[in-house]
PDB file of C-alpha atoms in Angstrom:
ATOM      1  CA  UNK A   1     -12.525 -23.736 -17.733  1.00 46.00           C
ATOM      2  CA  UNK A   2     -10.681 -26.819 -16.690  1.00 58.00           C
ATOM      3  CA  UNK A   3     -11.404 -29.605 -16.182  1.00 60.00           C
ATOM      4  CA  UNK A   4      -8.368 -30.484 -13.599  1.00 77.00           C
ATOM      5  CA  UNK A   5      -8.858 -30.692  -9.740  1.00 84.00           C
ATOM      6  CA  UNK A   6      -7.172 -29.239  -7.224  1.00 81.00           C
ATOM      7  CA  UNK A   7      -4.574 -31.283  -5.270  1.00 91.00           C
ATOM      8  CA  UNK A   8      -5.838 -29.302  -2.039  1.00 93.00           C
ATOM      9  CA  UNK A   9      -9.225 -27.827  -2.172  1.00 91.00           C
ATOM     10  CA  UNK A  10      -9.321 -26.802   1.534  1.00 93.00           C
ATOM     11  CA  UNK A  11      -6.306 -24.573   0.826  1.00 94.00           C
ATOM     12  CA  UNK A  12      -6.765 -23.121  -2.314  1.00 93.00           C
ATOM     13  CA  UNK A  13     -10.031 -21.977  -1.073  1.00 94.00           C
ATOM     14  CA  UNK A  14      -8.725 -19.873   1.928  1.00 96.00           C
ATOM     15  CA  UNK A  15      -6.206 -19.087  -0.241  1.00 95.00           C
ATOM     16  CA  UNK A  16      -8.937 -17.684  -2.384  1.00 94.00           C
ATOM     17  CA  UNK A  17     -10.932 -16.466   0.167  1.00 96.00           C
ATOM     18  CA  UNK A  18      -8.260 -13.847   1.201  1.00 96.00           C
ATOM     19  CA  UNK A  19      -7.411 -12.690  -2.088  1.00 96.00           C
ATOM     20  CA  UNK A  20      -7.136  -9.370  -2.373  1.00 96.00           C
ATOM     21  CA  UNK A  21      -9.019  -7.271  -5.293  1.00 96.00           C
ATOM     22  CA  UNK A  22      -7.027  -7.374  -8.802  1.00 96.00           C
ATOM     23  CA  UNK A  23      -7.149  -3.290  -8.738  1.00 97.00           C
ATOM     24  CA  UNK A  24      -5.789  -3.722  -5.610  1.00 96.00           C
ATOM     25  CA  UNK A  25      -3.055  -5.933  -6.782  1.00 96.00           C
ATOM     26  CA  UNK A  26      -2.063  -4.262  -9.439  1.00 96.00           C
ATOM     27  CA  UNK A  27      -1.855  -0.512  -7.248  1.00 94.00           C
ATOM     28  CA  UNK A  28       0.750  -2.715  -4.878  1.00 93.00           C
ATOM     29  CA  UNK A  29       2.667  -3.622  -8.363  1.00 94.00           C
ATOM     30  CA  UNK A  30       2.736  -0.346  -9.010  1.00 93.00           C
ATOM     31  CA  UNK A  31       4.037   1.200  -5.986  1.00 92.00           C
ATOM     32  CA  UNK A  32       6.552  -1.483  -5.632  1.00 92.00           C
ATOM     33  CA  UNK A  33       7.578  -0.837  -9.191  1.00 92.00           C
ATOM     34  CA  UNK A  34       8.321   3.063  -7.729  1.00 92.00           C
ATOM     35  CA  UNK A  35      10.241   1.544  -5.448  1.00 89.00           C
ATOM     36  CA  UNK A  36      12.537  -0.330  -7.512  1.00 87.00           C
ATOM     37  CA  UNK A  37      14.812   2.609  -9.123  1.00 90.00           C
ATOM     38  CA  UNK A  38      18.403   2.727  -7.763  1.00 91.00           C
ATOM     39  CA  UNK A  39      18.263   6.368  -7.291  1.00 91.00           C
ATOM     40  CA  UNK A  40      14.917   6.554  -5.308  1.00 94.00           C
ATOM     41  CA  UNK A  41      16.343   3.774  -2.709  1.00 92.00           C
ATOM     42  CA  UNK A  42      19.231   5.721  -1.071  1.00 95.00           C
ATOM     43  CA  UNK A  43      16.953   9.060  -1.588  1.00 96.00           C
ATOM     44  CA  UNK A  44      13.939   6.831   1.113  1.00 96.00           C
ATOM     45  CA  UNK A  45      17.200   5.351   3.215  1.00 95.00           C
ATOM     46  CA  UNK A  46      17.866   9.117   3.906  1.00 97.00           C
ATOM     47  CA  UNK A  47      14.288  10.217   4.538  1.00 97.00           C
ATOM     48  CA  UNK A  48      13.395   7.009   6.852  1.00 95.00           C
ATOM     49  CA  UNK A  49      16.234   8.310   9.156  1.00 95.00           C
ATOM     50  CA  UNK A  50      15.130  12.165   8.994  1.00 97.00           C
ATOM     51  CA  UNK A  51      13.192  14.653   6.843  1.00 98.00           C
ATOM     52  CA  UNK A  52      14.835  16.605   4.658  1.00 98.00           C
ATOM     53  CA  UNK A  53      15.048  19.519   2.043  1.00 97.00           C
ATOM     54  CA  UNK A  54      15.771  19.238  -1.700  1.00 97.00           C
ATOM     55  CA  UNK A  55      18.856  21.043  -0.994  1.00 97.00           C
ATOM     56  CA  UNK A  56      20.267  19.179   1.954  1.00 98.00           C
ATOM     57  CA  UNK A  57      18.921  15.569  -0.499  1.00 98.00           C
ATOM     58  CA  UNK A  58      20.868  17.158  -3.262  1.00 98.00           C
ATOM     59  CA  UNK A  59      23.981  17.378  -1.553  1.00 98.00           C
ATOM     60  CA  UNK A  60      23.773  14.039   0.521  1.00 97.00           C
ATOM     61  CA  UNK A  61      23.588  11.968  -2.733  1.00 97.00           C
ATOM     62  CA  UNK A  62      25.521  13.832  -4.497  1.00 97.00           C
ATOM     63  CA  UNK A  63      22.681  14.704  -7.530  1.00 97.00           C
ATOM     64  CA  UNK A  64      21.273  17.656  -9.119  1.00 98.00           C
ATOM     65  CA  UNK A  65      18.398  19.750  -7.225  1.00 97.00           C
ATOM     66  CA  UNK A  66      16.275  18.832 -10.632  1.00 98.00           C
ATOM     67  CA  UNK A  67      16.940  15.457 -10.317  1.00 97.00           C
ATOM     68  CA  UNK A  68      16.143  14.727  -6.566  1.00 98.00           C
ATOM     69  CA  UNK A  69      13.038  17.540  -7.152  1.00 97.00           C
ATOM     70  CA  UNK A  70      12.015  15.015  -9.976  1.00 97.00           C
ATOM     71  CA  UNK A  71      12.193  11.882  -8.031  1.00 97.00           C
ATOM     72  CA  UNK A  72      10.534  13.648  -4.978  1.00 98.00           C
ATOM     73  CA  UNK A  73       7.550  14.548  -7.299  1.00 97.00           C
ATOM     74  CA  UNK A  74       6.856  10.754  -8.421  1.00 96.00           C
ATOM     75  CA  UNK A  75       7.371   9.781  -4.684  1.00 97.00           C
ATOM     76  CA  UNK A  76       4.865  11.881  -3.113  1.00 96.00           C
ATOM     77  CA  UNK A  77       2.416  11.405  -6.033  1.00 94.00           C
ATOM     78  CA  UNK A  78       2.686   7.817  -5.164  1.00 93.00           C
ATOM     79  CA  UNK A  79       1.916   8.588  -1.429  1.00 93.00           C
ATOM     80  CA  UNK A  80       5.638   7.496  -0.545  1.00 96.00           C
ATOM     81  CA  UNK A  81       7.002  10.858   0.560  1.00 97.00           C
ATOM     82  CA  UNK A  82       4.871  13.766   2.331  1.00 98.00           C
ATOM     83  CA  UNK A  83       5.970  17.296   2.875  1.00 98.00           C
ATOM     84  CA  UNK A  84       6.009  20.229   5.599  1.00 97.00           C
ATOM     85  CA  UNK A  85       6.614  23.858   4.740  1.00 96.00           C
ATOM     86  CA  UNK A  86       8.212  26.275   6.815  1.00 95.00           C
ATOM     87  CA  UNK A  87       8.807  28.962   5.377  1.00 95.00           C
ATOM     88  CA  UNK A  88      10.262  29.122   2.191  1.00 94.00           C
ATOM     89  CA  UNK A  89      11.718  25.339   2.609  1.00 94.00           C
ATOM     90  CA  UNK A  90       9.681  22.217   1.908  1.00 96.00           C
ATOM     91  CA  UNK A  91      10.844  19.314   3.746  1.00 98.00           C
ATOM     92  CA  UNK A  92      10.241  16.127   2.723  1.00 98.00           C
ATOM     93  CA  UNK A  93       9.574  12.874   5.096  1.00 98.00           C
ATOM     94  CA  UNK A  94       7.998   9.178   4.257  1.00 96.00           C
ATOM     95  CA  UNK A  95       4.556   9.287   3.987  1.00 95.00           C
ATOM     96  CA  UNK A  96       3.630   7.071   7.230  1.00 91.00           C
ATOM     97  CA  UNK A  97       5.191   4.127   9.306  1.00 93.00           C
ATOM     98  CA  UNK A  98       4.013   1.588   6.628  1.00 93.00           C
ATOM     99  CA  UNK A  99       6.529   3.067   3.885  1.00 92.00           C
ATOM    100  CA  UNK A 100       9.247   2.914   7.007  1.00 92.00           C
ATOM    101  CA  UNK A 101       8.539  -0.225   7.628  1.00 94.00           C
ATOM    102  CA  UNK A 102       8.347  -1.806   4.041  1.00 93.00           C
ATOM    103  CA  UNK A 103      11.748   0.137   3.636  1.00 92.00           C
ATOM    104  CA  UNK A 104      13.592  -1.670   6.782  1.00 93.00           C
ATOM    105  CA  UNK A 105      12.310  -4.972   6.061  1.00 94.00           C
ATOM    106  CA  UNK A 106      13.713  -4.740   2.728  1.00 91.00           C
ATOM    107  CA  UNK A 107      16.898  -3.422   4.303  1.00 91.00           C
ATOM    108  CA  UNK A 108      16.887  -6.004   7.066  1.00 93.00           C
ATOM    109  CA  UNK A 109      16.072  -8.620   4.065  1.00 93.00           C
ATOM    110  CA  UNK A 110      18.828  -7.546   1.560  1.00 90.00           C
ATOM    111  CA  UNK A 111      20.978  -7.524   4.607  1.00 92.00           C
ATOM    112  CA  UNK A 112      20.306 -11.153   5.128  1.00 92.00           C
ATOM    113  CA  UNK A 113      21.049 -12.034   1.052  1.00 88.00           C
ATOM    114  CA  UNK A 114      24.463 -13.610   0.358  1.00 88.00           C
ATOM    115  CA  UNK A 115      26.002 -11.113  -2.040  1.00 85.00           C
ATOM    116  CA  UNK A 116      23.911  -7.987  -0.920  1.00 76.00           C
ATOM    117  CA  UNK A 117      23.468  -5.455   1.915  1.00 64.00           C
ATOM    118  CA  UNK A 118      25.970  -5.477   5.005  1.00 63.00           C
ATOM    119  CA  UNK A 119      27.423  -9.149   4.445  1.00 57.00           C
ATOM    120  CA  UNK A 120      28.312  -7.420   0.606  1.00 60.00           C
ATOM    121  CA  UNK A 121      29.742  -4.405   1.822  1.00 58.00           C
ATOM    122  CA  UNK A 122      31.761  -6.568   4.878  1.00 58.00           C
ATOM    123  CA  UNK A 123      33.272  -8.765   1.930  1.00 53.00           C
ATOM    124  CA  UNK A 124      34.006  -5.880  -0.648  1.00 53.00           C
ATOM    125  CA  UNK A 125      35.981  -3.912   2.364  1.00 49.00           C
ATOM    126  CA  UNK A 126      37.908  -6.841   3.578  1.00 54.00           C
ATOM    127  CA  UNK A 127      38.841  -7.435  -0.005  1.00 52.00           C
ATOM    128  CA  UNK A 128      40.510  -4.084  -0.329  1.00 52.00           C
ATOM    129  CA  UNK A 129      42.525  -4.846   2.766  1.00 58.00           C
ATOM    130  CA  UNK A 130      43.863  -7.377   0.950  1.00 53.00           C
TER     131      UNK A 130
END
């Protein structure tokens, strides 16, 4: 242990107070890290604004039905996505209004970013006017 002291006690101690569990930590890690592949974020994007079908994910972004069925399986062992049967479809939906709202603030925050989101796309298209 060392032997330095802290510059602000008072603060690292509600700091410390409030920390979460290390399992607990390392679960959020985890889930953030299913997150962060490029083809799960458009496949969320599409299921925060409706549910869907493998099918009708398929042919939205342009993949295989494997592929999407593959990502959909990691997502919904993760407790991202849910599903509903009706008949012989399964549609799938995000999990809760947590995942939705996790999604749009990173949305809403990438959107914000110099170089990403909306201000990105508004440069790249007036570029090609160009």
């Amino acid at each position: 242990m060392s032997n330095e002291k802290y510059l602000d006690p008072d603060r690292v101690a509600r700091v410390t107070a409030r920390a979460p569990s290390n399992d607990t930590l390392r679960w959020v890690a985890d889930w953030f890290g299913t997150l962060g592949d490029p083809t799960r974020a458009p496949l969320l994007h599409a299921l925060s604004v409706d549910e869907l079908c493998v099918g009708d994910l398929a042919l939205l972004l342009a993949l295989s039905q494997s592929a999407v069925s593959h990502q959909l399986r990691l997502l919904r062992h993760r407790r991202i996505v849910a599903t509903r049967r009706v008949g012989k479809h399964v549609y799938y939906r995000l999990h809760d209004e947590h995942v939705a709202s996790i999604l749009q603030l990173a949305i809403a925050h990438a959107d914000e970013t110099p170089g990403h989101g909306a201000a990105a796309s508004q440069t790249t298209r007036q570029r090609r006017r160009s």
